[in-house]
Coordinates of C-alpha atoms in Angstrom, one line a residue:
M1 CA -14.5 8.7 -6.4
T2 CA -14.1 5.6 -8.5
I3 CA -11.6 2.7 -8.1
E4 CA -10.3 1.2 -11.3
R5 CA -7.3 -0.7 -12.5
A6 CA -4.3 1.5 -13.0
E7 CA -2.8 1.6 -16.5
R8 CA 0.9 1.6 -17.2
A9 CA 0.6 5.2 -18.2
D10 CA -0.6 6.0 -14.6
L11 CA 2.6 4.8 -12.9
K12 CA 4.4 8.1 -13.0
R13 CA 1.5 9.9 -11.3
I14 CA 1.1 7.0 -8.8
L15 CA 4.8 7.2 -8.0
E16 CA 4.6 11.0 -7.4
L17 CA 1.6 10.4 -5.1
Q18 CA 3.6 7.6 -3.3
Y19 CA 6.5 10.1 -2.7
L20 CA 4.0 12.6 -1.2
A21 CA 2.1 10.0 0.9
Y22 CA 5.2 8.4 2.4
Q23 CA 6.6 11.7 3.7
S24 CA 4.6 11.2 7.0
E25 CA 6.0 7.7 7.4
A26 CA 9.6 9.0 6.8
K27 CA 9.1 11.7 9.4
L28 CA 7.7 9.1 11.8
L29 CA 10.8 7.0 11.3
D30 CA 13.2 9.9 11.0
N31 CA 14.4 8.3 7.8
F32 CA 13.9 9.8 4.3
E33 CA 15.7 6.9 2.7
I34 CA 12.9 4.4 3.1
P35 CA 12.3 2.2 0.0
P36 CA 8.9 3.8 -1.1
L37 CA 10.7 7.2 -1.3
K38 CA 13.5 5.8 -3.4
Q39 CA 11.5 3.6 -5.8
T40 CA 12.1 4.4 -9.4
L41 CA 9.7 4.4 -12.3
A42 CA 11.5 1.4 -13.8
E43 CA 11.0 -0.5 -10.5
A44 CA 7.3 0.4 -10.3
E45 CA 6.9 -0.8 -13.9
Q46 CA 8.4 -4.2 -12.9
E47 CA 5.9 -4.4 -10.0
Y48 CA 3.1 -3.5 -12.4
L49 CA 4.0 -6.3 -14.7
K50 CA 4.0 -8.9 -11.9
G51 CA 0.8 -7.9 -10.0
H52 CA -2.3 -5.8 -9.6
F53 CA -2.4 -2.0 -9.4
L54 CA -5.5 -0.1 -8.5
K55 CA -6.1 3.6 -8.4
A56 CA -8.7 5.8 -6.8
V57 CA -9.7 8.7 -9.0
D58 CA -11.7 11.8 -8.1
E59 CA -14.4 13.5 -10.2
N60 CA -11.7 15.5 -12.0
G61 CA -9.7 12.5 -13.0
N62 CA -7.0 13.0 -10.4
I63 CA -5.4 10.0 -8.9
I64 CA -6.0 10.4 -5.1
G65 CA -5.0 6.9 -3.9
S66 CA -3.5 3.6 -5.0
V67 CA -2.7 0.1 -3.8
R68 CA -0.9 -2.8 -5.3
A69 CA -0.6 -6.5 -4.8
C70 CA 1.0 -9.7 -6.1
T71 CA -0.2 -13.2 -5.5
E72 CA 2.1 -16.1 -4.8
G73 CA 0.4 -19.5 -4.3
E74 CA -2.5 -19.0 -1.9
T75 CA -1.3 -15.6 -0.5
T76 CA -1.7 -12.2 -1.9
Y77 CA 0.9 -9.7 -0.6
I78 CA -0.6 -6.2 -0.5
G79 CA 1.6 -3.2 -0.6
K80 CA 1.9 0.6 -0.8
L81 CA -1.6 1.6 0.2
I82 CA -1.4 5.3 -0.4
V83 CA -3.9 8.2 -0.2
R84 CA -3.3 11.9 -0.7
P85 CA -2.4 13.2 2.8
E86 CA -5.0 16.0 2.9
I87 CA -7.9 13.6 2.2
Q88 CA -6.9 10.6 4.4
G89 CA -9.5 9.4 6.8
R90 CA -12.4 9.6 4.3
G91 CA -12.6 5.9 3.5
I92 CA -10.5 5.9 0.3
G93 CA -7.9 3.5 1.8
T94 CA -10.7 1.2 3.0
S95 CA -12.3 1.1 -0.4
L96 CA -8.9 0.4 -2.1
M97 CA -8.2 -2.5 0.3
S98 CA -11.7 -3.9 -0.3
E99 CA -11.3 -3.8 -4.1
I100 CA -7.8 -5.3 -4.1
E101 CA -9.0 -8.2 -2.0
K102 CA -11.9 -8.8 -4.5
E103 CA -9.6 -8.6 -7.5
C104 CA -7.0 -11.0 -6.1
C105 CA -9.4 -13.7 -4.8
A106 CA -6.7 -15.3 -2.6
T107 CA -7.4 -17.4 0.5
R108 CA -4.9 -15.4 2.5
F109 CA -3.8 -11.7 2.4
E110 CA -0.7 -10.3 4.0
I111 CA 0.5 -6.7 4.5
F112 CA 3.1 -5.0 6.6
T113 CA 4.0 -1.6 8.0
S114 CA 6.2 0.0 10.6
T115 CA 5.3 -0.7 14.3
K116 CA 5.3 3.1 14.7
S117 CA 2.4 3.5 12.2
V118 CA -0.3 3.2 14.8
R119 CA -3.0 4.7 12.6
T120 CA -2.2 2.4 9.7
I121 CA -2.2 -0.7 11.9
S122 CA -5.5 0.4 13.3
L123 CA -6.9 0.6 9.8
Y124 CA -5.7 -2.8 8.9
E125 CA -7.1 -4.3 12.1
H126 CA -10.4 -2.6 11.5
L127 CA -10.5 -4.4 8.1
G128 CA -10.0 -7.8 9.8
Y129 CA -6.2 -8.2 9.6
V130 CA -4.5 -9.7 12.6
K131 CA -0.9 -9.3 13.6
F132 CA 1.1 -12.5 13.3
K133 CA 4.8 -11.4 13.3
E134 CA 7.1 -8.5 14.1
Q135 CA 10.6 -8.1 12.6
E136 CA 13.3 -5.8 13.7
I137 CA 15.1 -4.3 10.7
S138 CA 17.3 -1.9 12.6
D139 CA 17.6 0.0 15.9
K140 CA 15.0 2.5 14.6
L141 CA 12.8 0.3 12.5
S142 CA 10.6 -2.7 13.3
L143 CA 7.9 -4.0 11.0
V144 CA 4.6 -5.6 11.9
F145 CA 3.1 -8.2 9.6
L146 CA -0.7 -8.7 9.5
E147 CA -2.8 -11.3 7.8
K148 CA -6.4 -11.9 6.9
F149 CA -8.0 -15.1 5.6
A150 CA -10.7 -15.0 3.1
L151 CA -14.1 -16.1 4.1
A152 CA -15.2 -19.5 2.6

């Protein structure tokens, strides 16, 4: 596996992977209308122009993971960490997170997920992120926000 910057031409395949990867989150939330499942290619292209997109590629050239981020001031906001469901738990997400942090060189990193995403929260905490806020979005959805400060 290699991690490299995604090209604009990769966005369609990344979006297809995103739809696949977020099925488990949608099931967990009992909501198949969550934003990652409704994002359009045009919206992904706008994100691409504003930030950083990385992809994890297997030995056959298949995109097996991705992460994106944008920096505002001293904070990099990381989003949509995705890995093919059948190969999760093999360190791909950890590698993607490490690389996006290196690429963005911020003093603070922030990420969020559903409070029901226990496995994802555990991954972020393992990577040094600390919960700092919870936000109720609806009766069925609350988000947890985590942050990490870069070492001096």
